[in-house]
mmCIF file of C-alpha atoms in Angstrom:
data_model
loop_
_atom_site.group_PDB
_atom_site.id
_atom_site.type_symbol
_atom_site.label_atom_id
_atom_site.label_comp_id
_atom_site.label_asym_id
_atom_site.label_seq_id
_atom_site.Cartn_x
_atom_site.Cartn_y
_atom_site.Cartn_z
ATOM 1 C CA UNK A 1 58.305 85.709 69.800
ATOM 2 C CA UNK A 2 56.711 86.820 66.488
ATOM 3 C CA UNK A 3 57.779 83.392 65.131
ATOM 4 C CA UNK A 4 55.501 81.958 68.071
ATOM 5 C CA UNK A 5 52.967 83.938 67.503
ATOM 6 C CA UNK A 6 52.436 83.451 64.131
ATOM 7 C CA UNK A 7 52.940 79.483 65.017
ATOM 8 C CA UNK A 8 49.807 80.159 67.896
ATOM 9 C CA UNK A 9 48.122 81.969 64.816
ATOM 10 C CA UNK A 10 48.162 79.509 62.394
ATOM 11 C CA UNK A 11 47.346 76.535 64.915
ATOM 12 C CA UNK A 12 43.899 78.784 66.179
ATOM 13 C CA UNK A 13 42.498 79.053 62.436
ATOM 14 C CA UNK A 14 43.002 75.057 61.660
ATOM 15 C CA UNK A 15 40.140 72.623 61.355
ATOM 16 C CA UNK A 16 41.811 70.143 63.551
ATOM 17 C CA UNK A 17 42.050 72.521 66.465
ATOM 18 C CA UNK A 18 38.149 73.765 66.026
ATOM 19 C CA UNK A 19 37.372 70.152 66.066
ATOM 20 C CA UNK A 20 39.345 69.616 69.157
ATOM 21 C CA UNK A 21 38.065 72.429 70.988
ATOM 22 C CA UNK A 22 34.584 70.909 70.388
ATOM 23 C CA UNK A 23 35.665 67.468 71.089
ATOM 24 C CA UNK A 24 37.433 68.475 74.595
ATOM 25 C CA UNK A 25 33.786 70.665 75.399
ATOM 26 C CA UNK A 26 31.550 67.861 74.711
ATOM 27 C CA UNK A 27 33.678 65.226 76.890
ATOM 28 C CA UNK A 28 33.652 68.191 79.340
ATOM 29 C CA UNK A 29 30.246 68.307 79.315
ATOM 30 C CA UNK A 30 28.856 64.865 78.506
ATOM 31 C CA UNK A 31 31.051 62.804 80.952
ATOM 32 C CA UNK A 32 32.918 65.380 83.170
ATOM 33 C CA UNK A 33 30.014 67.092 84.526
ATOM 34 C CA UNK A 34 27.648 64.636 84.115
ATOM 35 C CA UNK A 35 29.458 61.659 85.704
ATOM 36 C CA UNK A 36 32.105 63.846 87.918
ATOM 37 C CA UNK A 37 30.374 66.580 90.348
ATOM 38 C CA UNK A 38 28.678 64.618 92.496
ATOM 39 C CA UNK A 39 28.402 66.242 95.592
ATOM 40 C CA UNK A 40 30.079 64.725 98.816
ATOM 41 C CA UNK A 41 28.240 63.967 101.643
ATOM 42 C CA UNK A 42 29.641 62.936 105.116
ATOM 43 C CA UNK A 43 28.979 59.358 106.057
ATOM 44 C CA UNK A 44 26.232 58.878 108.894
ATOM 45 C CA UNK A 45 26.019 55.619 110.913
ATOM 46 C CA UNK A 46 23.472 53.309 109.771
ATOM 47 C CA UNK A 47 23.811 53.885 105.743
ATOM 48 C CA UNK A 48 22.184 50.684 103.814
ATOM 49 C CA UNK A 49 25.803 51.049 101.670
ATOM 50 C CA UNK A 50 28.935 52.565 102.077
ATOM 51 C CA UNK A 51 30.163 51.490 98.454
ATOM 52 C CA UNK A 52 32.572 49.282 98.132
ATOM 53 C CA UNK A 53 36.662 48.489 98.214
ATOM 54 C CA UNK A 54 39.185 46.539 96.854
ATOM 55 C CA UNK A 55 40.950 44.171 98.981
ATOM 56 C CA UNK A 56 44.001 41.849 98.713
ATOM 57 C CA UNK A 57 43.291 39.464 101.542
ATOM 58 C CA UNK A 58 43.553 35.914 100.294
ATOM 59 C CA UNK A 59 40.124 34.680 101.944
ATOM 60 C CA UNK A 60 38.464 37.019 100.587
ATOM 61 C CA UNK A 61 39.946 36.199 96.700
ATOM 62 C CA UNK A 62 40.474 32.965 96.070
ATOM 63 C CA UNK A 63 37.014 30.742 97.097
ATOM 64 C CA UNK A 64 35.414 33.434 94.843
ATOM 65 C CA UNK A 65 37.559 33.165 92.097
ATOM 66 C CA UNK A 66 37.942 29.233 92.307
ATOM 67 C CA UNK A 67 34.067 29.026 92.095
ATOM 68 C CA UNK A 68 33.970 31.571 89.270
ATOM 69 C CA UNK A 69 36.495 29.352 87.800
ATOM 70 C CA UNK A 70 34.312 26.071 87.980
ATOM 71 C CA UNK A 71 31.354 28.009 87.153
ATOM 72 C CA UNK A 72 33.281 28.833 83.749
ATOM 73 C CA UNK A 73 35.252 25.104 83.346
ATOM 74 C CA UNK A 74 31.348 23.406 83.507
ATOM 75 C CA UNK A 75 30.063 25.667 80.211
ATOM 76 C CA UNK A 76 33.356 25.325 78.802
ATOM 77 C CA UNK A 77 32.646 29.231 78.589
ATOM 78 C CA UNK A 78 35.001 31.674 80.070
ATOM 79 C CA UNK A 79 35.425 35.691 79.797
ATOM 80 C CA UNK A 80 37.857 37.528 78.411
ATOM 81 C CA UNK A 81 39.172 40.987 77.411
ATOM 82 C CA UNK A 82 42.275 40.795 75.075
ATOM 83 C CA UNK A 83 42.925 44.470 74.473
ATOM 84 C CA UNK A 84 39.766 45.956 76.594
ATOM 85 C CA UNK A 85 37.574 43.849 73.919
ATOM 86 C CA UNK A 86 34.738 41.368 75.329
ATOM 87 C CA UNK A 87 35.342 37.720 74.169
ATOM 88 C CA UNK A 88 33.710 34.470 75.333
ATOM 89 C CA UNK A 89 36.662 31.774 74.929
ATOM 90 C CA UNK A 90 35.486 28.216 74.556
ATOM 91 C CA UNK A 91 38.615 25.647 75.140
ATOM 92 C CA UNK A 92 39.725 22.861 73.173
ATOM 93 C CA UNK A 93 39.461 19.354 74.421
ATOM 94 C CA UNK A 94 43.080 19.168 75.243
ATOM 95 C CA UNK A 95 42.701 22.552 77.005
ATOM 96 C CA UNK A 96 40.050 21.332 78.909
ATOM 97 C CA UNK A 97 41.804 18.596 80.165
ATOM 98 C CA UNK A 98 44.754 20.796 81.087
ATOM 99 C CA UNK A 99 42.288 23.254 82.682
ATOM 100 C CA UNK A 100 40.763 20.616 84.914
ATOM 101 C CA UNK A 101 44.394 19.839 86.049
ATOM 102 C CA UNK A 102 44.546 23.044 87.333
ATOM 103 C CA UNK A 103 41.037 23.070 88.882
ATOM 104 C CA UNK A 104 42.136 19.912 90.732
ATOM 105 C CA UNK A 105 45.270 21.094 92.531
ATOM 106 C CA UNK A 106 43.039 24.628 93.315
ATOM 107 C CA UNK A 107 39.949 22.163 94.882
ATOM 108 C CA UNK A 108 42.002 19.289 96.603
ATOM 109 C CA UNK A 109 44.988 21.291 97.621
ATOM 110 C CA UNK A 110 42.718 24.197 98.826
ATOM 111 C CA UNK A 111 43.289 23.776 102.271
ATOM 112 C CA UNK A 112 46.776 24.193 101.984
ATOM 113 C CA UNK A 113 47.314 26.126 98.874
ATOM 114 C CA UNK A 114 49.400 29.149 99.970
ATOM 115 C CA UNK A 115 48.167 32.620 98.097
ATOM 116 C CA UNK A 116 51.579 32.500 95.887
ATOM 117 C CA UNK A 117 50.498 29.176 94.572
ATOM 118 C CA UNK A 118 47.379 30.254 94.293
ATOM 119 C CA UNK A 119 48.166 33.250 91.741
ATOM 120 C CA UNK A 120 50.731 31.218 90.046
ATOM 121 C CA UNK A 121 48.254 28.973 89.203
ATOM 122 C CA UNK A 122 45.772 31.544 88.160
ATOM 123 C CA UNK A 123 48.100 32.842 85.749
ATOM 124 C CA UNK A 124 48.677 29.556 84.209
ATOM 125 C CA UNK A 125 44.546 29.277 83.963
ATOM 126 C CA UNK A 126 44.703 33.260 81.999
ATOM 127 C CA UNK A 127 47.097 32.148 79.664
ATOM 128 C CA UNK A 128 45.462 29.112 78.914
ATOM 129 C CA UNK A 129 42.595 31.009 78.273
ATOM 130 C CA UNK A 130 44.955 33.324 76.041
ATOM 131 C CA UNK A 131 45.266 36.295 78.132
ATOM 132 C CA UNK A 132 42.729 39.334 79.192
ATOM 133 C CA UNK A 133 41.185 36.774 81.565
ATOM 134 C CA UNK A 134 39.660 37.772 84.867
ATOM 135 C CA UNK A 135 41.935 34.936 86.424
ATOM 136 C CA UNK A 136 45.269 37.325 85.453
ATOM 137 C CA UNK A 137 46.901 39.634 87.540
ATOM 138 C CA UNK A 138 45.639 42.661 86.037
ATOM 139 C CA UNK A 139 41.941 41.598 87.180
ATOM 140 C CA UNK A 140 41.992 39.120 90.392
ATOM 141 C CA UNK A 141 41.921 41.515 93.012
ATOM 142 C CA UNK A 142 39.640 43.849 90.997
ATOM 143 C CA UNK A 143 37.296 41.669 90.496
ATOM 144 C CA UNK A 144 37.227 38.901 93.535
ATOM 145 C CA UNK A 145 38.635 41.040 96.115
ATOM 146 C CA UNK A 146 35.397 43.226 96.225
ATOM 147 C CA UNK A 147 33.798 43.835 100.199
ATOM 148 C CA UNK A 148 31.623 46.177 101.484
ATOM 149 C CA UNK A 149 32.804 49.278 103.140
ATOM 150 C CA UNK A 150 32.356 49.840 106.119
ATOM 151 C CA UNK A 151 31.399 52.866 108.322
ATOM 152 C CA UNK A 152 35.235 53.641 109.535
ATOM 153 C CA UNK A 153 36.004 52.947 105.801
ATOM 154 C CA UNK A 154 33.475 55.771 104.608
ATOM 155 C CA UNK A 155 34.526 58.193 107.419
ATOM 156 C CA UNK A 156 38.536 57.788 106.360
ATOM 157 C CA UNK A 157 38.099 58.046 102.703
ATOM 158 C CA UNK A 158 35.646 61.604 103.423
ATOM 159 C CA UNK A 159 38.568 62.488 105.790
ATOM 160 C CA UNK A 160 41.110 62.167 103.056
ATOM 161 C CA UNK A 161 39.170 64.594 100.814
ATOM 162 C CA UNK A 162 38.785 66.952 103.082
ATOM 163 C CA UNK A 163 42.211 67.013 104.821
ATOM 164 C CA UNK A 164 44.234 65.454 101.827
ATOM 165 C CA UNK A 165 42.857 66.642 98.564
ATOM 166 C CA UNK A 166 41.362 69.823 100.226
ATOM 167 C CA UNK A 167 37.892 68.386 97.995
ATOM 168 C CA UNK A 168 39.044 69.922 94.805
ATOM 169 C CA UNK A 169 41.967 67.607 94.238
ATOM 170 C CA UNK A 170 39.549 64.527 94.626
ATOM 171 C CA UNK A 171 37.166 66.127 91.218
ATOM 172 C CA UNK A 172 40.444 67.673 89.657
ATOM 173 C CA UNK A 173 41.922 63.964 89.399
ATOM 174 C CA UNK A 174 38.678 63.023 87.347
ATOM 175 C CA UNK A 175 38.808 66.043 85.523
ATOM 176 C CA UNK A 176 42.539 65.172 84.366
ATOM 177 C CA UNK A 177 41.322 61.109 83.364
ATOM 178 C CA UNK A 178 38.051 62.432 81.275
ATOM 179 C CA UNK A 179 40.417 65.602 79.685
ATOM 180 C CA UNK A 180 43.276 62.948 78.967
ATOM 181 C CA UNK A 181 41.330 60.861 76.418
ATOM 182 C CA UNK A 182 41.420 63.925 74.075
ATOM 183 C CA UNK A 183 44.906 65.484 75.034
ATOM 184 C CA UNK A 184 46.059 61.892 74.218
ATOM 185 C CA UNK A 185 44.853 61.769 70.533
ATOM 186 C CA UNK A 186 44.129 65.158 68.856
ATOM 187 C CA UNK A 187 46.961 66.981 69.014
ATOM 188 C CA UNK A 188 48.526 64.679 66.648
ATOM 189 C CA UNK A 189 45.759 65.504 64.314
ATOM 190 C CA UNK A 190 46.681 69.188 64.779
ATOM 191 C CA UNK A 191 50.262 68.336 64.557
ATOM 192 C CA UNK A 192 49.588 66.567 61.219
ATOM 193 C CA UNK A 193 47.614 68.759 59.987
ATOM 194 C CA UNK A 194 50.284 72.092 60.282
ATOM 195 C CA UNK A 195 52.869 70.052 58.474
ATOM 196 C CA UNK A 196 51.208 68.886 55.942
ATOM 197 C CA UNK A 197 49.432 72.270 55.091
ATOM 198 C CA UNK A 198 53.280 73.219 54.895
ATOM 199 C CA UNK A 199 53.731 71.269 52.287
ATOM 200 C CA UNK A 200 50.638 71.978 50.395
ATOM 201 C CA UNK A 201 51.143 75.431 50.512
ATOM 202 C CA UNK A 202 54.674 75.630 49.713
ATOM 203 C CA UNK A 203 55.912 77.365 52.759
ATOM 204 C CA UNK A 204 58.974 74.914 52.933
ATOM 205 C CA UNK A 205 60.351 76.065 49.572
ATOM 206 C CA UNK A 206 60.104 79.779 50.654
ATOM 207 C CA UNK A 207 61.239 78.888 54.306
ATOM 208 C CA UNK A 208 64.245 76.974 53.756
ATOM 209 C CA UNK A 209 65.968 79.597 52.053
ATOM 210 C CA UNK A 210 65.879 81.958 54.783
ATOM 211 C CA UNK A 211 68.155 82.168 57.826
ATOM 212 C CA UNK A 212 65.949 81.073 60.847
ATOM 213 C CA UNK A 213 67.238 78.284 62.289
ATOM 214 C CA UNK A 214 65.945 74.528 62.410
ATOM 215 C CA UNK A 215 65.673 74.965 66.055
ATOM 216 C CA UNK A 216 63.608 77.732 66.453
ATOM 217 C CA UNK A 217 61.579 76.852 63.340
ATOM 218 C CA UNK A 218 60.719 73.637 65.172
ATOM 219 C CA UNK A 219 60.660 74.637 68.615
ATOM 220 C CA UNK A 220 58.015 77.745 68.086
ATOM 221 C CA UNK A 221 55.536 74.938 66.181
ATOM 222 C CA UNK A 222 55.827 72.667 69.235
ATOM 223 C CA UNK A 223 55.593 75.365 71.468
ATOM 224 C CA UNK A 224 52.640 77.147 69.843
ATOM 225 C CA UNK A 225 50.902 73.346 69.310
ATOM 226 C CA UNK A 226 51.244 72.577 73.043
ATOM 227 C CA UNK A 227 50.172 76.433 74.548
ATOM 228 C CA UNK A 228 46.979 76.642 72.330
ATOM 229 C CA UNK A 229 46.183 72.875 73.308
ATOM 230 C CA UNK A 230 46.409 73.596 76.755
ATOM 231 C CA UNK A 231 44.800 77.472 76.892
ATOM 232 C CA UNK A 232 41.103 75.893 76.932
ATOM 233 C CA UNK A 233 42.282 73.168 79.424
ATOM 234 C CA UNK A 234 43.586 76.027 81.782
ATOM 235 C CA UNK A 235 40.275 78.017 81.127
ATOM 236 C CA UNK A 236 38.217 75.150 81.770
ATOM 237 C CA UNK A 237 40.619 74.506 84.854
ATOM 238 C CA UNK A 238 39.515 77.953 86.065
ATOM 239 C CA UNK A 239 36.133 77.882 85.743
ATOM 240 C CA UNK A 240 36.348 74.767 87.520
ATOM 241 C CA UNK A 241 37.574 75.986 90.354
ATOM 242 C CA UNK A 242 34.961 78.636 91.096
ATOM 243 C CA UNK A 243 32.692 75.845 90.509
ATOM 244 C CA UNK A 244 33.866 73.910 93.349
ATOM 245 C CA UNK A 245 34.402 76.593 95.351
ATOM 246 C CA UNK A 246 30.609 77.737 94.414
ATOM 247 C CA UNK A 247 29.693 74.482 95.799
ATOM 248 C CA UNK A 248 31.624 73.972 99.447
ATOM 249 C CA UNK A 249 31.257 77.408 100.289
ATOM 250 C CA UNK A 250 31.408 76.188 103.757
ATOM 251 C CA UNK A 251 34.901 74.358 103.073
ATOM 252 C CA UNK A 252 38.832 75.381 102.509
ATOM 253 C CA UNK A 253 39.551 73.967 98.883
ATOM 254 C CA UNK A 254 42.605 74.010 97.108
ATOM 255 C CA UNK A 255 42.246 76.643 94.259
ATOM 256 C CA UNK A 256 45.589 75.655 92.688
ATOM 257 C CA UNK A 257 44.165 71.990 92.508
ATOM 258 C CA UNK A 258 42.734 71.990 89.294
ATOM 259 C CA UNK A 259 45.746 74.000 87.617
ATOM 260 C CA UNK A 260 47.984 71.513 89.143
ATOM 261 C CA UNK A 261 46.751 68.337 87.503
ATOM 262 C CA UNK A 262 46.457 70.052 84.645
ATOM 263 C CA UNK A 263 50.249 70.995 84.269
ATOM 264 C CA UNK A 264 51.448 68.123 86.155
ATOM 265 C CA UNK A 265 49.272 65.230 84.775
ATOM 266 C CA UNK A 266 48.121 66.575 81.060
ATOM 267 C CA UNK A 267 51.014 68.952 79.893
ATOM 268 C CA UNK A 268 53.376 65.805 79.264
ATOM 269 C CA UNK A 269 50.583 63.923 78.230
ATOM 270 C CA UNK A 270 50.248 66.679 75.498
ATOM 271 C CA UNK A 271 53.978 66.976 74.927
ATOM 272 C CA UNK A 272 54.362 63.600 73.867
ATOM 273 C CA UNK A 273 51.634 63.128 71.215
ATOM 274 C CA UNK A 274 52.367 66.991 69.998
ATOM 275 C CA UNK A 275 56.206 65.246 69.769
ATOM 276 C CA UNK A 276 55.700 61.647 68.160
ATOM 277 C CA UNK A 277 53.213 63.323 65.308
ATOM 278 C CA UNK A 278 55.827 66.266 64.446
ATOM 279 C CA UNK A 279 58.670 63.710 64.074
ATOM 280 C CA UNK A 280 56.556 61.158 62.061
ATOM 281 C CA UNK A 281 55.228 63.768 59.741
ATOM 282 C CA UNK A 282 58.441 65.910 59.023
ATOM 283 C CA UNK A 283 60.199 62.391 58.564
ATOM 284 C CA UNK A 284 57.077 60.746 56.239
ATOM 285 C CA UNK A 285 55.758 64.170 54.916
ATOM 286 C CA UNK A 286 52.732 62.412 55.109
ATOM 287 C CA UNK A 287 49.386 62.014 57.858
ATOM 288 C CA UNK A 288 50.307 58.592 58.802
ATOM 289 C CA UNK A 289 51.219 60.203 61.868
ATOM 290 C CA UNK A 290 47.709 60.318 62.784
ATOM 291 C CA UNK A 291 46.929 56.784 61.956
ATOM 292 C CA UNK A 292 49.950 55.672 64.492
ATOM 293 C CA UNK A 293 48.840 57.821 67.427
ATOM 294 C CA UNK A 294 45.473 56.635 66.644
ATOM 295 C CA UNK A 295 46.537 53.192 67.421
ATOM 296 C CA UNK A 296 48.806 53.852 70.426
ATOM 297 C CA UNK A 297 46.343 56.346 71.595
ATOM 298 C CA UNK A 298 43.200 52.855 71.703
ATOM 299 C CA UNK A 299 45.991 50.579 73.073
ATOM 300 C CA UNK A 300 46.501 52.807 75.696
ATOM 301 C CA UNK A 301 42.814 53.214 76.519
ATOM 302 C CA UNK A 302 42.233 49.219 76.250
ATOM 303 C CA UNK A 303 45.203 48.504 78.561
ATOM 304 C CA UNK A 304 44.330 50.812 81.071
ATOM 305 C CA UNK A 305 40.644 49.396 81.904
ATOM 306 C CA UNK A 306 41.924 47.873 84.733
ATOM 307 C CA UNK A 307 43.583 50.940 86.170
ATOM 308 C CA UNK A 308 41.042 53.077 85.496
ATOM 309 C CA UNK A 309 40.564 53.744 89.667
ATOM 310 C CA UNK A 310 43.570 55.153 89.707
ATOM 311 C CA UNK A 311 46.971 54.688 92.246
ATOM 312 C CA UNK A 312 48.654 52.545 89.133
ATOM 313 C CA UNK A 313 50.134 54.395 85.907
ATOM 314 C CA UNK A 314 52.737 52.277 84.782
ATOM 315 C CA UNK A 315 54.277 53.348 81.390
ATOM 316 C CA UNK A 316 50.638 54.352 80.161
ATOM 317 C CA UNK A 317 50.875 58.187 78.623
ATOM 318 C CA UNK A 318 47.382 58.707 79.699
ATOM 319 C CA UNK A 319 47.725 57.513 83.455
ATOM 320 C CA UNK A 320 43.726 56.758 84.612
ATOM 321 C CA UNK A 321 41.818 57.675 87.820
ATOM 322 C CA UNK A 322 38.037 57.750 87.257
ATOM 323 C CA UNK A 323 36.569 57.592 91.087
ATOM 324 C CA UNK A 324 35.211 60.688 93.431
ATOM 325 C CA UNK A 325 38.083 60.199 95.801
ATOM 326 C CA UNK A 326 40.667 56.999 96.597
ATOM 327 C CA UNK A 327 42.908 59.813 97.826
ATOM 328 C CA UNK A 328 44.790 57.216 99.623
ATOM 329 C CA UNK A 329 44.945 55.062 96.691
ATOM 330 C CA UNK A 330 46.577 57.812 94.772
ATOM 331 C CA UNK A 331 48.804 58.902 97.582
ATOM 332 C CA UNK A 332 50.808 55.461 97.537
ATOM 333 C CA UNK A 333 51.829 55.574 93.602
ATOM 334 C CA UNK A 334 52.273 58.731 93.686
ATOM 335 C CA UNK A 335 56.088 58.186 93.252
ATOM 336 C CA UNK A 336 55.306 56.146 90.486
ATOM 337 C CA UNK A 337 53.184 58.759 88.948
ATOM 338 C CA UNK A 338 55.794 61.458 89.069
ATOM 339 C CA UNK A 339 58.624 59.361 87.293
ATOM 340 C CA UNK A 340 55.850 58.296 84.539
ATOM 341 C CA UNK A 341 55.277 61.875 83.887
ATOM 342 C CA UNK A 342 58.765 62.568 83.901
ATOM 343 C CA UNK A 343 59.529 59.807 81.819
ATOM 344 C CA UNK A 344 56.793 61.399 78.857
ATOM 345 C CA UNK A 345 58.327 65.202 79.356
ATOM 346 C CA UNK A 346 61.887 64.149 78.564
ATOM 347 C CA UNK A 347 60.612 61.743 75.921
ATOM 348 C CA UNK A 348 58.769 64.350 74.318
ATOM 349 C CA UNK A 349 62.308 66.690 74.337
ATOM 350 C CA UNK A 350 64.278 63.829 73.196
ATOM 351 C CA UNK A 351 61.142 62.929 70.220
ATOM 352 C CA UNK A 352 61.706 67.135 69.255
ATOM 353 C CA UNK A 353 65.449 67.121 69.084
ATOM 354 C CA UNK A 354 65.526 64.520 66.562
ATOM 355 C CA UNK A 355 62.264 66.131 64.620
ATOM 356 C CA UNK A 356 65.251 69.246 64.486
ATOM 357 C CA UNK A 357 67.764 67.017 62.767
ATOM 358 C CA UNK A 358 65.813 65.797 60.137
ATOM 359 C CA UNK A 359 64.233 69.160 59.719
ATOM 360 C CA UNK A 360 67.889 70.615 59.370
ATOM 361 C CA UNK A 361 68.530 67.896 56.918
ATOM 362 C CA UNK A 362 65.382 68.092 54.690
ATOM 363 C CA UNK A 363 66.753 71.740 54.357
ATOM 364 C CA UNK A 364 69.887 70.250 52.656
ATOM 365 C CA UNK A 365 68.473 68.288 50.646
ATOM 366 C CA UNK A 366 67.405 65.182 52.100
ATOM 367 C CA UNK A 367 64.088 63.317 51.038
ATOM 368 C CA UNK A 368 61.306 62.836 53.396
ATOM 369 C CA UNK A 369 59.867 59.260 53.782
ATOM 370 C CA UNK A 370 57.345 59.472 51.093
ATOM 371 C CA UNK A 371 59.739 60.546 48.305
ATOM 372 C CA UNK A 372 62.085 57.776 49.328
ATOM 373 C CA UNK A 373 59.011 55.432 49.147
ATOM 374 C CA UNK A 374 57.827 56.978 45.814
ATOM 375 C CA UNK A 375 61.196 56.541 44.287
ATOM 376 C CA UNK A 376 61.544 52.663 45.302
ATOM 377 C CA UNK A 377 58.287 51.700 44.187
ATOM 378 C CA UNK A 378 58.945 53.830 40.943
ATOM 379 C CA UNK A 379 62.460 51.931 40.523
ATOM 380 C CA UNK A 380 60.710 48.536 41.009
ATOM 381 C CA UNK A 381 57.786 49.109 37.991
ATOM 382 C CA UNK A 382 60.974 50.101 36.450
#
């Protein structure tokens, strides 16, 4: 425990971990509450808008998207987002051509195109188009497959909060997707940062020597690393909470909600990074760590666009779910949600076990990544 607590210590008066502490309170305040407490209101008959859904009903998805689609074929102009990025895409001749051979059989064969022909050929129009196309699967319900709610629709989804996510669930779910975008990058800074102070201050030479093991060395970092990251989340959990409670005084919330998603949903998310950045840096002994998890941590973000309403986490390590509600949306992956998180906490223990072996081995001797680097490009001026 004192090894912990000097770990906890040492992690509390580091840059990296002011910095996230001020990054994780301005995305609390900027997006969170700005964008996330709005207050629920039951539906009344007669509303000029009840929002709107997603759909998968074929007649619904494919006249819009075929006329999207000719819209886009006429300009030679069509949209695309490789890697969450906005591109316009204007075809070759020859892709043209092949592109108008797949406009025909949509048009002519329309009336008895079946909706698995339909998407097959939609694909073939995305990766024509190179990919990140609103014609792909990722985004051809999203985006043609839009209708208006209706009343019924309104009064179920309210129903769900209320009865399902006892209301707090519903804001604790966008509380988890804003908080994820900065549990899924700067702990690897802090990670980084820890190790390579290590080194700097020549705490390896004196701590090698001594008799605590590899094991606990490395476990009471990665403990300490992932406690401290989560204490404000918890805190901010908390006062959360009251919040909500503060607001639907007239209601039966869950007060466990918030703590919930925060153990459940962010705790392996923070795992994981805390994990990959302690093995790269004890391996590489240097902050290249940071520039990895930086790039995993975008990809992520980029891929998961069209997720971001939740019900759909895949492998992503920051699963998404930015919308007041779509309890029911959330309720049916909800399998798939648990086994992702799963899949990230044992990950995270596998990722730490081998950061103990090459810890153990450094200790006998063996040369990090940069000295092995230093000495072959040394040996080849040579």
């Amino acid at each position: 425990m004192r090894l912990l607590a000097t770990e906890c210590r040492r992690v509390l008066r580091s840059l990296p971990y002011l910095i996230f502490i001020a990054a994780l309170l301005l995305m609390y305040v900027t997006n969170y509450r700005a964008d996330g407490l709005e207050k629920l209101q039951k539906p009344s008959p007669n509303q000029a808008s009840y929002g709107m859904k997603e759909v998968e009903l074929p007649e619904v998805i494919m006249p819009v998207a075929i006329q999207m689609l000719q819209m886009e074929f006429a300009n030679n102009s069509y949209t695309a987002y490789p890697y969450g990025f906005y591109k316009t895409v204007v075809l070759s001749e020859a892709k043209q051509r092949e592109m108008a051979e797949h406009l025909a059989l949509l048009t002519e064969a329309s009336p008895s195109l079946s909706y698995e022909q339909f998407k097959q050929t939609m694909e073939q129009v995305d990766q024509l188009i190179g990919g990140g196309s609103q014609y792909g699967e990722s985004f051809l319900v999203s985006n043609f497959g839009q209708v208006p709610k209706s009343y019924e629709d309104a009064q179920r989804d309210y129903a769900a909060i209320i009865e399902q996510d006892h209301i707090s669930g519903a804001y604790a779910r966008i509380f988890a997707d804003y908080i994820g975008i900065i549990a899924g990058l700067l702990p690897a800074f802090i990670t980084a940062a820890l190790a390579l102070r290590d080194r700097k201050d020549g705490l390896y030479e004196n701590l090698y020597p001594r008799s605590i093991r590899s094991w606990r060395f490395i476990a009471s970092r990665y403990a300490a690393i992932a406690a401290m990251v989560m204490l404000p989340i918890l805190l901010l959990s908390g006062y959360e909470t009251y919040a909500i409670a503060s607001s639907y005084p007239e209601q039966m919330i869950d007060y466990f909600a918030f703590f919930k998603y925060s153990l459940g949903w962010l705790l392996p998310t923070v795992l994981v990074v805390a994990a990959a950045s302690l093995l790269i840096t004890e391996w590489s002994g240097t902050a290249i760590a940071v520039a990895l998890q930086f790039a995993w941590w975008f990809m992520t973000l980029m891929v998961g666009i069209p997720f971001i309403d939740g019900g759909k986490p895949g492998l992503l390590y920051m699963p998404r779910h930015n919308a007041l509600g779509n309890t029911e949306l959330f309720a049916a992956g909800l399998e798939d949600f648990i086994w992702n998180r799963l899949l990230y906490a044992a990950l995270s223990l596998v990722l730490v076990a081998v950061t103990v072996v090459i810890y153990e081995k450094k200790r006998r001797g063996m040369r990090s990544g940069r000295d092995w680097l230093a000495q072959r490009l040394a040996h080849r001026r040579s």
